[in-house]
XYZ file of C-alpha atoms in Angstrom:
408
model
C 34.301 -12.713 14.227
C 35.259 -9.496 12.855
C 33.396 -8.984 9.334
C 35.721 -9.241 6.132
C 37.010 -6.284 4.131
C 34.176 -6.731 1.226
C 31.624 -7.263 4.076
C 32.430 -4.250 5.829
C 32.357 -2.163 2.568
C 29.149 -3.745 1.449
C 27.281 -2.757 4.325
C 28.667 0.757 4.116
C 27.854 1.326 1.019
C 24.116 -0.053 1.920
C 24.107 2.290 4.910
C 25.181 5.190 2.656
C 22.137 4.714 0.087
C 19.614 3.955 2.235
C 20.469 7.508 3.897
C 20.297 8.722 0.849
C 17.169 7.141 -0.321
C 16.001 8.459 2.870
C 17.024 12.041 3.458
C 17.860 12.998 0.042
C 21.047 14.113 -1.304
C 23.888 14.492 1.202
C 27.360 15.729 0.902
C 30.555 13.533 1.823
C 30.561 15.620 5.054
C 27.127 14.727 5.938
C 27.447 10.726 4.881
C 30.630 10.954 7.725
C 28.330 12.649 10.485
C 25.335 10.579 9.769
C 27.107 7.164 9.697
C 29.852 7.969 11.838
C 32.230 6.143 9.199
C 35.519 8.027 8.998
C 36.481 10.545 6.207
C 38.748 8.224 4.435
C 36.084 5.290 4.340
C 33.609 7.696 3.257
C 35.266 8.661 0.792
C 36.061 5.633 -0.511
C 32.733 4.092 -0.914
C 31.412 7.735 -2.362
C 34.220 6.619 -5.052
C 32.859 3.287 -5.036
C 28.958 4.008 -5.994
C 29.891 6.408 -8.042
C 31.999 4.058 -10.116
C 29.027 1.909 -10.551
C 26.742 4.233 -11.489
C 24.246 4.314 -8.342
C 25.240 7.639 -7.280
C 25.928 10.889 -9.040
C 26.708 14.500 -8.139
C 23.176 16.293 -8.080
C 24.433 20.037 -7.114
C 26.357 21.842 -4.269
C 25.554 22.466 -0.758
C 25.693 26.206 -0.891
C 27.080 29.192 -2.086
C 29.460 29.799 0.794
C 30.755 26.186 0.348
C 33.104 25.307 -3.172
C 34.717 22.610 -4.282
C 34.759 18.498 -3.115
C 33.289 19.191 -0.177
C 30.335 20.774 -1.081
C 29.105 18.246 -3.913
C 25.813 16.839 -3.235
C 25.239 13.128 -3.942
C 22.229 11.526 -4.762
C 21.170 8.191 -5.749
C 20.892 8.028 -9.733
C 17.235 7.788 -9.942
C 16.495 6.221 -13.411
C 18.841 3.820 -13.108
C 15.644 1.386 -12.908
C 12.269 1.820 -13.711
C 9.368 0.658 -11.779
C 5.437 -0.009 -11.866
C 2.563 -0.603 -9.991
C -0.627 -1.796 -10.172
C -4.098 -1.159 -8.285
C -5.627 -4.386 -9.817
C -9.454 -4.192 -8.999
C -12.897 -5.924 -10.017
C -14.089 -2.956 -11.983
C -10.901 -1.995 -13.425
C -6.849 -1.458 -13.277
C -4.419 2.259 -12.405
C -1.146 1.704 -12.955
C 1.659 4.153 -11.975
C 5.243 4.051 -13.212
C 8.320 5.897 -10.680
C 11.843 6.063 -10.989
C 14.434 4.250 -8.471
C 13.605 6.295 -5.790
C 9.793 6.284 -6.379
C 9.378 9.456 -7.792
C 5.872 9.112 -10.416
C 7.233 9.830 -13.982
C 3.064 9.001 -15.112
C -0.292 7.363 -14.105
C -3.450 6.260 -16.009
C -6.589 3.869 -15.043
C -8.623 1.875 -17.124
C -12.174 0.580 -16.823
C -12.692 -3.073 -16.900
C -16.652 -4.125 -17.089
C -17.938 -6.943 -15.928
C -18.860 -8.670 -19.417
C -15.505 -8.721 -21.265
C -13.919 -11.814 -21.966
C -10.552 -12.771 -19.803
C -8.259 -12.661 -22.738
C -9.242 -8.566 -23.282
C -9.375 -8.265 -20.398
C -5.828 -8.966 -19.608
C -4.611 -7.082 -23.076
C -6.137 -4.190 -21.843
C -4.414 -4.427 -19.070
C -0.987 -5.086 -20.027
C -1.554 -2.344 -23.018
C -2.321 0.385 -20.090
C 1.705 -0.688 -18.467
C 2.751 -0.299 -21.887
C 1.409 2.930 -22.156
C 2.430 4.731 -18.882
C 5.855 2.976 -19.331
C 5.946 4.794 -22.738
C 4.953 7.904 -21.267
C 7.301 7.480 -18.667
C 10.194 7.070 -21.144
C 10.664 3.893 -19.374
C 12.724 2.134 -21.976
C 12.547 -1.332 -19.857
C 10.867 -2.024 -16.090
C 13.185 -3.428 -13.874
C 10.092 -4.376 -11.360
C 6.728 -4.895 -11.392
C 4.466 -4.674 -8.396
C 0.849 -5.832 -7.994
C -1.854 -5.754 -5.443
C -5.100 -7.386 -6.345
C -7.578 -9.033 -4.044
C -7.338 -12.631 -3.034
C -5.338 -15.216 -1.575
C -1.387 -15.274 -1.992
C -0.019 -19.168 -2.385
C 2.862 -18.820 0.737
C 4.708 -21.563 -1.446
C 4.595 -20.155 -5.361
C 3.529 -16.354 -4.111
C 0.740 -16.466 -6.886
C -2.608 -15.186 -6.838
C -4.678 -18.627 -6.137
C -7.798 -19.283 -7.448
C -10.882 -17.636 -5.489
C -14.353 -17.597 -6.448
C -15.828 -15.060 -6.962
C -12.807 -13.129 -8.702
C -12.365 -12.241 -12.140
C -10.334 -14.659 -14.232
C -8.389 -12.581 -15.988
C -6.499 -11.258 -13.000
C -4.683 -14.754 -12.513
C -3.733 -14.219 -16.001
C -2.303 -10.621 -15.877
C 0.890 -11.746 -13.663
C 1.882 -14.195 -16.139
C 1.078 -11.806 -19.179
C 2.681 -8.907 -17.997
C 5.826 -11.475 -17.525
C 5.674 -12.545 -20.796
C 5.272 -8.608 -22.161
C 8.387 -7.501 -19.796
C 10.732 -10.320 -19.798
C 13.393 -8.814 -18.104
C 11.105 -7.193 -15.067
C 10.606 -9.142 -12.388
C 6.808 -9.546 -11.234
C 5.319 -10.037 -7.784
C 1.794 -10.155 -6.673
C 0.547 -8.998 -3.426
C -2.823 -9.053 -1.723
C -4.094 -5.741 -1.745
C -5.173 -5.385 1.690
C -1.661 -6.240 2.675
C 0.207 -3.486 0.830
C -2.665 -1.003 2.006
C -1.550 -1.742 5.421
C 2.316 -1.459 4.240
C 1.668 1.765 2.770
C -0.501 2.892 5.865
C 2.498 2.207 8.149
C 5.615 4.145 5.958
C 3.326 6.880 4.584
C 0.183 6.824 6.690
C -1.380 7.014 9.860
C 0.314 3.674 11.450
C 3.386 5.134 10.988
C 4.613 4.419 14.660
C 3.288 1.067 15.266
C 4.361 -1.732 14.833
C 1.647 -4.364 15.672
C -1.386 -2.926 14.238
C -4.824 -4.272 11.982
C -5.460 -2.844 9.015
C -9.365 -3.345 8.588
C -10.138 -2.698 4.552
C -13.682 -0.977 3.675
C -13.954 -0.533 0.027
C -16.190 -2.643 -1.996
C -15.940 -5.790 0.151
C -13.788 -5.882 3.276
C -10.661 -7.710 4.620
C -7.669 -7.321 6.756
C -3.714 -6.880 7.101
C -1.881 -7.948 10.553
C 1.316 -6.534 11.152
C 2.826 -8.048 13.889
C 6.118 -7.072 15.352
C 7.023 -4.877 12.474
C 5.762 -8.181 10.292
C 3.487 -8.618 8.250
C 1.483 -12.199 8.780
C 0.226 -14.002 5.641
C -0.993 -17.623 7.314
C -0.560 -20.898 6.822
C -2.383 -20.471 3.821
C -1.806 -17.019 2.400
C -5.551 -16.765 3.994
C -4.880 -14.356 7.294
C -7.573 -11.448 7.377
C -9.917 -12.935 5.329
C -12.481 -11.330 7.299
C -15.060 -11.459 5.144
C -16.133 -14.480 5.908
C -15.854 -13.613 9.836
C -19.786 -15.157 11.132
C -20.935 -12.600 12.955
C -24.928 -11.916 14.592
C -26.715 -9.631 12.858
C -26.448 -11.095 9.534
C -29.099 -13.661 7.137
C -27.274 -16.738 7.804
C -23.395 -18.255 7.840
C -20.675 -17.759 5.018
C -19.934 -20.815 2.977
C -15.925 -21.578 1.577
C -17.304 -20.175 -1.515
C -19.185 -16.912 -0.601
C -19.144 -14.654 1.891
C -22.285 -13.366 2.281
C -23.641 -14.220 5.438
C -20.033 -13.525 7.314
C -18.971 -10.177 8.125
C -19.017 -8.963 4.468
C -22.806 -8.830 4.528
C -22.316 -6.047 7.390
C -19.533 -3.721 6.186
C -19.304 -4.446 2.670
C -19.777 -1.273 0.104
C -23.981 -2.597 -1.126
C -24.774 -3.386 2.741
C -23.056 0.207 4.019
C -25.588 1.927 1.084
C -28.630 0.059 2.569
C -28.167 0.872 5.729
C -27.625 4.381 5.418
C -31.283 4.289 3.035
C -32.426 2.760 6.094
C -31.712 6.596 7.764
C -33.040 8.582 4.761
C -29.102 8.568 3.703
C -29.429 8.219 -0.255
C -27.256 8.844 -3.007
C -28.040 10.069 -5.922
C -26.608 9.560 -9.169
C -23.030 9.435 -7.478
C -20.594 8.118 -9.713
C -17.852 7.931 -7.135
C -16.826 4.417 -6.221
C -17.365 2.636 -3.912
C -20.692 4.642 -3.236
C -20.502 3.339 0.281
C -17.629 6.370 0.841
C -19.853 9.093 -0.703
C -22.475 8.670 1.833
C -20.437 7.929 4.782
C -18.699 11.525 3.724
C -21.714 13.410 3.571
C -23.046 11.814 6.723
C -19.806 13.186 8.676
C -20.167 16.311 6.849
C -23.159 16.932 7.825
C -22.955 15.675 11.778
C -19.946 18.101 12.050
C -22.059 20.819 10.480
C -20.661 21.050 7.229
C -22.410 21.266 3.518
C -23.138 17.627 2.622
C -22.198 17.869 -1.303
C -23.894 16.949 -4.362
C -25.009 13.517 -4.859
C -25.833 12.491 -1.331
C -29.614 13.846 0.090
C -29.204 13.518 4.632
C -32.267 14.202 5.758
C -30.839 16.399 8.734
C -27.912 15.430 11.217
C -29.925 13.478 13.545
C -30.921 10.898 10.314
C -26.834 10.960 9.904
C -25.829 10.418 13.156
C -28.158 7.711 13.646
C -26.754 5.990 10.346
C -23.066 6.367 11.543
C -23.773 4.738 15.069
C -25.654 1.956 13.212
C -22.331 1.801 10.821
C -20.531 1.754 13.904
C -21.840 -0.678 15.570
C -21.815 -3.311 12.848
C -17.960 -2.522 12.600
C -17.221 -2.753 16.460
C -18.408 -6.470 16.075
C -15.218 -7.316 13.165
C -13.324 -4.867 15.455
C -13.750 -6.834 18.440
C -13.229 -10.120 16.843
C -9.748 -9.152 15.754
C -9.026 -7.542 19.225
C -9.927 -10.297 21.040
C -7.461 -12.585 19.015
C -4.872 -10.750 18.566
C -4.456 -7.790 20.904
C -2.812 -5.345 18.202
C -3.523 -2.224 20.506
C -4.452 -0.498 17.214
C -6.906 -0.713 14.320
C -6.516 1.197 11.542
C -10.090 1.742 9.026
C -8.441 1.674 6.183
C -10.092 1.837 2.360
C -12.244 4.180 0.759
C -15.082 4.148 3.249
C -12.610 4.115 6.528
C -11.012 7.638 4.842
C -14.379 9.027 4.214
C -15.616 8.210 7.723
C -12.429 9.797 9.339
C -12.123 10.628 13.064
C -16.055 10.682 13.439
C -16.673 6.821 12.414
C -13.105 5.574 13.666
C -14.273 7.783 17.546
C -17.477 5.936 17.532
C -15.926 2.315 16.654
C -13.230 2.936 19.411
C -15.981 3.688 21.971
C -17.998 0.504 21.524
C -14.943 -1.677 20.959
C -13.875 -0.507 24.480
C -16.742 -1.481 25.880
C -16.985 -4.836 24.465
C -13.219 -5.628 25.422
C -10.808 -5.546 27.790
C -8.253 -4.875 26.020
C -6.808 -1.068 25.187
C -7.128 -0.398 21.704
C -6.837 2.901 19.245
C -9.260 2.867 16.672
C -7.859 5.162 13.424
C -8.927 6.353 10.466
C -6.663 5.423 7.513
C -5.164 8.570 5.951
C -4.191 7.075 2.577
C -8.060 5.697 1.396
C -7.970 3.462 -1.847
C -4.637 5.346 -2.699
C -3.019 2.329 -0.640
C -2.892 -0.147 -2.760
C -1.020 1.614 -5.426
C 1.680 3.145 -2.724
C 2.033 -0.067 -1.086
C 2.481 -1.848 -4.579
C 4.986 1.161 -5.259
C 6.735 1.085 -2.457
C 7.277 -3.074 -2.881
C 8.944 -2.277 -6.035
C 11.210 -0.026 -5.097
C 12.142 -1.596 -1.840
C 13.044 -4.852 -4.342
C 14.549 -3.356 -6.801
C 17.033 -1.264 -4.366
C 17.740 -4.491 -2.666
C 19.073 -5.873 -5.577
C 20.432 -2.964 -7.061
C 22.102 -1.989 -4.090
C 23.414 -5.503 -3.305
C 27.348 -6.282 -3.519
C 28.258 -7.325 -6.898
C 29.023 -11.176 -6.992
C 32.558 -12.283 -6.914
């Protein structure tokens, strides 16, 4: 059947501000040629978001064009407000945008390891306050967090996993209680990493891919079909606690040292590479894992290592990355060999710092341990991920409902 009158102009006017969202403002003319809607309909549902206040002239298409025709439209960006949140071990950066996802302000906090849960999470929800403040974010329409850890498929809450702080269980329900009228949602962070990878990164034409996180610890994102894949359990990627050869012993349910963790992780990527005379040295970037998986690259392709990082010479570097290498073929290969993606993407801190070098040498051994074709890539948005992905949640959300037909 034929859609209704109010259907038909709903899903105009969707069409309309997703353009816009997309391309930026347009003029009537160009809303007509890039829908293919008619004059009279466009111009109708120009009338129509205007009216309600999604939509507003922003300027004219040129100086040889006056008058109707030449207004540009664009979607009224602080109609909502929006944060996100990086929430991490060691600490918390939160960035507040505008409808459209344009940053109004950012800030980060440190969180040690001895504070108590309950400062923790005031800390916390004091830093939203803040950046909304400094936003002039009078009120946040949506809240988006990525934090590592299981998602419950049934409640979409953070569950409770050993080995993670307390306190960021708490924060959801805290920042709820700060911003009544926002509405909060909790991600794994791996998961938006691989979102943000696939609209701003380096997956940005696939649609089945793995996003393998190196950071601190590791884990992993499946995108299948354009889809992302949580599990029966919230628990797909957990590849952590992936057995593998080559490490002390098996994982348990509670820790995954042992698994593949105890390869790739940020501590076991630092002893390795002191295993090749690769040592840092009072870095204070985190994790140190990417500092000396930089240098190493930097200095194989002939380049000044830095400051912080002493490689012995390029042979001691390229030894450490094809030991690196190897140890990340075997996850590699694991996930290949279930579920055929075609591409891995290295995503995290340490998967940016290795870059082509480290992602070449991965795809090389992965080929020979498989036979199935696969790319091996180097993420192109690092630990910046998190935050887009968590960003780009929240605005996707909030447009959705913002954008939706009004109830009748």
């Amino acid at each position: 059947m034929p859609a209704s009158p109010s259907t038909a102009r709903a899903i105009n006017d969707r069409l309309a501000l997703r353009l816009l969202q997309q391309e930026g403002p347009l003029t009537a003319g160009q809303l007509k040629q890039l829908t293919g809607l008619s004059r009279p309909t466009v111009a109708d549902l120009v009338e129509r978001l205007t009216a309600s206040g999604l939509i507003t002239v922003v300027g004219e298409a040129g100086e040889q064009r006056r008058g109707p025709n030449a207004r540009l439209y664009g979607i009224v960006a602080d109609r909502a407000h929006l944060a996100a949140l990086d929430v991490r071990t060691e600490g918390v950066r939160v960035v507040v945008s505008d409808l459209i996802g344009g940053v109004l302000a950012e800030a980060s906090v440190p969180i040690g390891g001895d504070i108590g849960t309950g400062p923790a999470v005031e800390q916390s929800v004091a830093l939203v306050e803040r950046v909304a403040k400094e936003a002039g974010a009078d009120r946040l329409h949506t809240v988006g967090i990525g934090a590592p850890g299981l998602i419950d498929p049934s409640t979409g809450e953070l569950r409770d996993s050993s080995g993670l702080p307390e306190w960021h269980r708490r924060l959801c329900a805290a920042l709820q209680e700060r911003f009544p009228e926002a509405r909060v949602n909790v991600e794994n962070e791996t998961n938006l990493a691989a979102l943000a990878e696939q609209r701003d990164g380096v997956a940005r034409d696939r649609d089945t891919f793995v996003l393998l996180w190196l950071g601190h610890g590791t884990g992993a994102a499946v995108v299948l079909d354009g889809a992302l894949r949580r599990g029966a359990s919230g628990g797909t990627g957990e590849i952590g606690f992936l057995p593998v050869p080559g490490s002390s012993g098996l994982p348990s349910a509670t820790d995954c040292e042992g698994g593949f963790h105890s390869l790739a992780g940020s501590a076991a990527i630092v002893e390795l590479a002191g295993e090749y005379g690769v040592a840092a040295e009072g870095v204070e970037r985190e994790p140190v894992a990417a500092a000396v998986v930089q240098a190493a690259v930097a200095v194989v392709s002939g380049t000044d290592a830095g400051s912080g990082v002493l490689v012995p010479d390029a042979g001691s570097a390229a030894g450490f990355l094809d030991a690196l290498a190897d140890r990340l073929a075997v996850g590699v290969a694991s996930v290949v060999a279930i579920l055929d993606p075609g591409c891995v993407v290295l995503g995290g801190e340490v998967g940016q710092a290795g870059g082509d070098e480290l992602a070449a040498r991965v795809e090389e051994r992965v080929r020979r341990m498989s036979p199935l074709p696969i790319e091996v890539r180097a993420g192109e948005l690092g630990g910046g991920a998190v935050l887009r992905g968590a960003l780009l949640t929240a605005r996707d959300r909030a447009q959705d409902e913002l954008f939706a037909p009004p109830e009748r």
